mmCIF file of C-alpha atoms in Angstrom:
data_model
loop_
_atom_site.group_PDB
_atom_site.id
_atom_site.type_symbol
_atom_site.label_atom_id
_atom_site.label_comp_id
_atom_site.label_asym_id
_atom_site.label_seq_id
_atom_site.Cartn_x
_atom_site.Cartn_y
_atom_site.Cartn_z
ATOM 1 C CA MET P 1 -6.222 11.904 -5.836
ATOM 2 C CA LYS P 2 -6.915 10.333 -9.454
ATOM 3 C CA TYR P 3 -9.607 7.688 -9.886
ATOM 4 C CA VAL P 4 -8.047 5.054 -12.113
ATOM 5 C CA VAL P 5 -9.383 1.889 -13.949
ATOM 6 C CA LEU P 6 -6.352 -0.508 -14.934
ATOM 7 C CA ASP P 7 -6.978 -2.954 -17.623
ATOM 8 C CA THR P 8 -5.825 -6.494 -16.768
ATOM 9 C CA ASN P 9 -2.726 -6.391 -18.948
ATOM 10 C CA CYS P 10 -1.546 -3.547 -16.968
ATOM 11 C CA VAL P 11 -1.995 -5.344 -13.483
ATOM 12 C CA VAL P 12 -0.177 -8.326 -14.858
ATOM 13 C CA GLN P 13 2.711 -6.000 -16.171
ATOM 14 C CA SER P 14 2.995 -4.193 -12.905
ATOM 15 C CA ILE P 15 3.295 -7.145 -10.238
ATOM 16 C CA SER P 16 6.677 -8.547 -10.928
ATOM 17 C CA HIS P 17 9.316 -6.884 -8.830
ATOM 18 C CA ARG P 18 11.533 -6.983 -11.762
ATOM 19 C CA SER P 19 9.025 -4.980 -13.878
ATOM 20 C CA ARG P 20 9.900 -1.422 -14.943
ATOM 21 C CA TYR P 21 6.214 -0.606 -14.150
ATOM 22 C CA ARG P 22 6.342 -2.009 -10.736
ATOM 23 C CA VAL P 23 5.863 1.673 -9.553
ATOM 24 C CA VAL P 24 2.145 1.527 -10.752
ATOM 25 C CA TRP P 25 1.406 -1.475 -8.144
ATOM 26 C CA ASP P 26 3.446 0.140 -5.434
ATOM 27 C CA ASN P 27 1.808 3.671 -5.796
ATOM 28 C CA PHE P 28 -1.615 1.982 -5.667
ATOM 29 C CA MET P 29 -0.640 0.099 -2.487
ATOM 30 C CA CYS P 30 0.575 3.326 -0.671
ATOM 31 C CA CYS P 31 -2.027 5.815 -1.858
ATOM 32 C CA GLY P 32 -0.789 6.955 -4.982
ATOM 33 C CA TYR P 33 -4.287 6.840 -6.673
ATOM 34 C CA LEU P 34 -7.495 5.329 -6.247
ATOM 35 C CA LEU P 35 -8.072 2.009 -8.084
ATOM 36 C CA CYS P 36 -11.819 1.701 -9.338
ATOM 37 C CA VAL P 37 -13.167 -2.136 -9.856
ATOM 38 C CA SER P 38 -16.255 -3.838 -10.482
ATOM 39 C CA ASN P 39 -17.057 -7.421 -9.747
ATOM 40 C CA GLU P 40 -16.482 -8.242 -13.399
ATOM 41 C CA ILE P 41 -12.907 -6.703 -13.249
ATOM 42 C CA LEU P 42 -12.160 -8.408 -10.209
ATOM 43 C CA ASN P 43 -13.242 -11.873 -11.712
ATOM 44 C CA GLU P 44 -11.032 -10.880 -15.039
ATOM 45 C CA TYR P 45 -7.905 -10.083 -12.860
ATOM 46 C CA GLN P 46 -8.059 -13.476 -11.054
ATOM 47 C CA GLU P 47 -8.747 -15.645 -14.020
ATOM 48 C CA ILE P 48 -5.591 -14.038 -15.973
ATOM 49 C CA LEU P 49 -3.421 -13.875 -13.199
ATOM 50 C CA GLU P 50 -4.206 -17.404 -12.419
ATOM 51 C CA ARG P 51 -2.991 -18.060 -16.226
ATOM 52 C CA VAL P 52 0.248 -16.050 -15.760
ATOM 53 C CA THR P 53 0.987 -16.864 -12.123
ATOM 54 C CA ASN P 54 -0.565 -19.437 -10.312
ATOM 55 C CA THR P 55 -3.962 -19.875 -8.014
ATOM 56 C CA ILE P 56 -2.192 -18.785 -4.887
ATOM 57 C CA VAL P 57 -0.365 -15.602 -6.150
ATOM 58 C CA ALA P 58 -3.588 -14.570 -8.098
ATOM 59 C CA LYS P 59 -5.678 -15.009 -4.884
ATOM 60 C CA ASN P 60 -3.226 -12.874 -2.958
ATOM 61 C CA ILE P 61 -3.156 -10.189 -5.590
ATOM 62 C CA VAL P 62 -6.997 -9.896 -5.732
ATOM 63 C CA GLU P 63 -7.398 -9.931 -2.159
ATOM 64 C CA ALA P 64 -4.790 -7.105 -1.776
ATOM 65 C CA ILE P 65 -7.073 -5.104 -4.115
ATOM 66 C CA VAL P 66 -10.155 -6.090 -2.316
ATOM 67 C CA ASN P 67 -8.796 -4.957 1.081
ATOM 68 C CA SER P 68 -6.891 -1.986 0.043
ATOM 69 C CA PRO P 69 -8.382 1.283 1.313
ATOM 70 C CA TYR P 70 -7.493 2.610 -1.863
ATOM 71 C CA THR P 71 -9.827 0.507 -3.936
ATOM 72 C CA ARG P 72 -13.190 1.945 -5.069
ATOM 73 C CA PHE P 73 -16.047 -0.465 -5.848
ATOM 74 C CA TYR P 74 -18.672 -0.166 -8.545
ATOM 75 C CA SER P 75 -21.588 -2.257 -9.925
ATOM 76 C CA PRO P 76 -22.484 -0.693 -13.433
ATOM 77 C CA HIS P 77 -26.043 -1.337 -14.134
ATOM 78 C CA PHE P 78 -25.751 0.052 -17.502
ATOM 79 C CA LYS P 79 -23.690 -1.437 -20.538
ATOM 80 C CA PHE P 80 -22.770 1.497 -22.747
ATOM 81 C CA ASN P 81 -21.390 -1.149 -25.262
ATOM 82 C CA LEU P 82 -18.614 1.710 -26.765
ATOM 83 C CA VAL P 83 -15.832 -0.954 -27.532
ATOM 84 C CA LYS P 84 -17.189 -2.970 -30.493
ATOM 85 C CA SER P 85 -14.047 -4.772 -31.388
ATOM 86 C CA ASP P 86 -13.774 -6.645 -28.188
ATOM 87 C CA TYR P 87 -17.126 -6.477 -26.096
ATOM 88 C CA ASP P 88 -15.217 -8.093 -23.031
ATOM 89 C CA ASP P 89 -13.365 -4.686 -22.651
ATOM 90 C CA ASN P 90 -16.724 -2.745 -21.995
ATOM 91 C CA LYS P 91 -16.418 -3.795 -18.370
ATOM 92 C CA PHE P 92 -13.556 -1.488 -17.970
ATOM 93 C CA VAL P 93 -15.237 1.286 -19.827
ATOM 94 C CA ASP P 94 -18.394 1.044 -17.991
ATOM 95 C CA CYS P 95 -16.684 1.103 -14.626
ATOM 96 C CA ALA P 96 -14.697 4.130 -15.497
ATOM 97 C CA ILE P 97 -17.870 5.945 -16.508
ATOM 98 C CA ILE P 98 -19.760 5.448 -13.376
ATOM 99 C CA ALA P 99 -16.823 6.088 -11.219
ATOM 100 C CA ASN P 100 -16.047 9.305 -13.221
ATOM 101 C CA ALA P 101 -12.502 8.132 -13.381
ATOM 102 C CA ASP P 102 -9.776 10.234 -14.457
ATOM 103 C CA TYR P 103 -8.720 7.584 -17.137
ATOM 104 C CA ILE P 104 -8.344 3.844 -18.078
ATOM 105 C CA VAL P 105 -4.752 2.434 -18.108
ATOM 106 C CA SER P 106 -4.401 0.204 -20.874
ATOM 107 C CA GLU P 107 -2.032 -1.364 -23.575
ATOM 108 C CA ASP P 108 -4.922 -2.674 -25.386
ATOM 109 C CA ALA P 109 -5.511 -1.141 -28.951
ATOM 110 C CA HIS P 110 -9.441 -1.859 -28.922
ATOM 111 C CA PHE P 111 -9.664 1.320 -26.402
ATOM 112 C CA GLU P 112 -8.526 3.487 -29.061
ATOM 113 C CA ILE P 113 -11.912 3.988 -30.418
ATOM 114 C CA LEU P 114 -12.785 5.785 -27.385
ATOM 115 C CA LYS P 115 -10.660 8.755 -28.541
ATOM 116 C CA THR P 116 -13.483 9.162 -31.388
ATOM 117 C CA ILE P 117 -16.314 9.178 -28.797
ATOM 118 C CA PRO P 118 -17.360 12.721 -27.654
ATOM 119 C CA PHE P 119 -19.965 11.307 -24.992
ATOM 120 C CA PRO P 120 -19.416 9.904 -22.640
ATOM 121 C CA LYS P 121 -15.982 10.983 -22.570
ATOM 122 C CA VAL P 122 -13.403 8.438 -21.581
ATOM 123 C CA LYS P 123 -9.883 9.009 -21.616
ATOM 124 C CA VAL P 124 -7.275 6.240 -22.114
ATOM 125 C CA VAL P 125 -3.394 6.280 -21.587
ATOM 126 C CA GLY P 126 -0.795 3.528 -21.862
ATOM 127 C CA LEU P 127 1.326 2.389 -19.103
ATOM 128 C CA ASP P 128 4.265 4.553 -20.030
ATOM 129 C CA GLU P 129 2.313 7.695 -19.767
ATOM 130 C CA PHE P 130 0.798 6.785 -16.277
ATOM 131 C CA LEU P 131 4.298 5.595 -15.017
ATOM 132 C CA THR P 132 5.514 9.171 -16.271
ATOM 133 C CA GLU P 133 2.790 11.006 -14.257
ATOM 134 C CA LEU P 134 3.161 8.741 -11.181
ATOM 135 C CA LEU P 135 6.984 9.469 -11.160
ATOM 136 C CA ARG P 136 6.348 13.170 -11.536
ATOM 137 C CA VAL P 137 4.248 13.213 -8.408
ATOM 138 C CA LEU P 138 6.873 11.240 -6.527
#
C-alpha cells in the first residue's frame, strides 16, 4: 500500500462530492492508500478547511482523518528546510521524509525544487497523476 502525504490544496479539492478529485478522498476512506500526517499538517488542514467551508465541516474532516485506520502519524524532529520559497511547505516534506512516503501529492509549484535535490529524494506528483494511479488500481 502506498504511503502518501497530501498537501492541503489537494485535500480541499478532493472533499467536494462534485469534484473530479473526489476519488482521492474516497480511496483514502476505504483503504486505497495510507495518509501520512503530522500535527502541523493537521493544524493546517483545519485552518484552511475552516476558511473554505466552515468550522463544523473542517472539524468533521480532520476528525475523519485522525480516526481513520488508514492514517499514519509522524512527529518530525528534524527540519530539512528543502523548500526555500515557502518555508510553510516544509512540514509536508519533513513528514514525507520520515514516513518514507512514496510521494507528496500537491498542486503547489513550490515543491518543484524537490526534483532538483538528490538527497533526501522526495517525489512529488500532481492530483491528475495521483488520480490516474488510483483509477488504474480500481
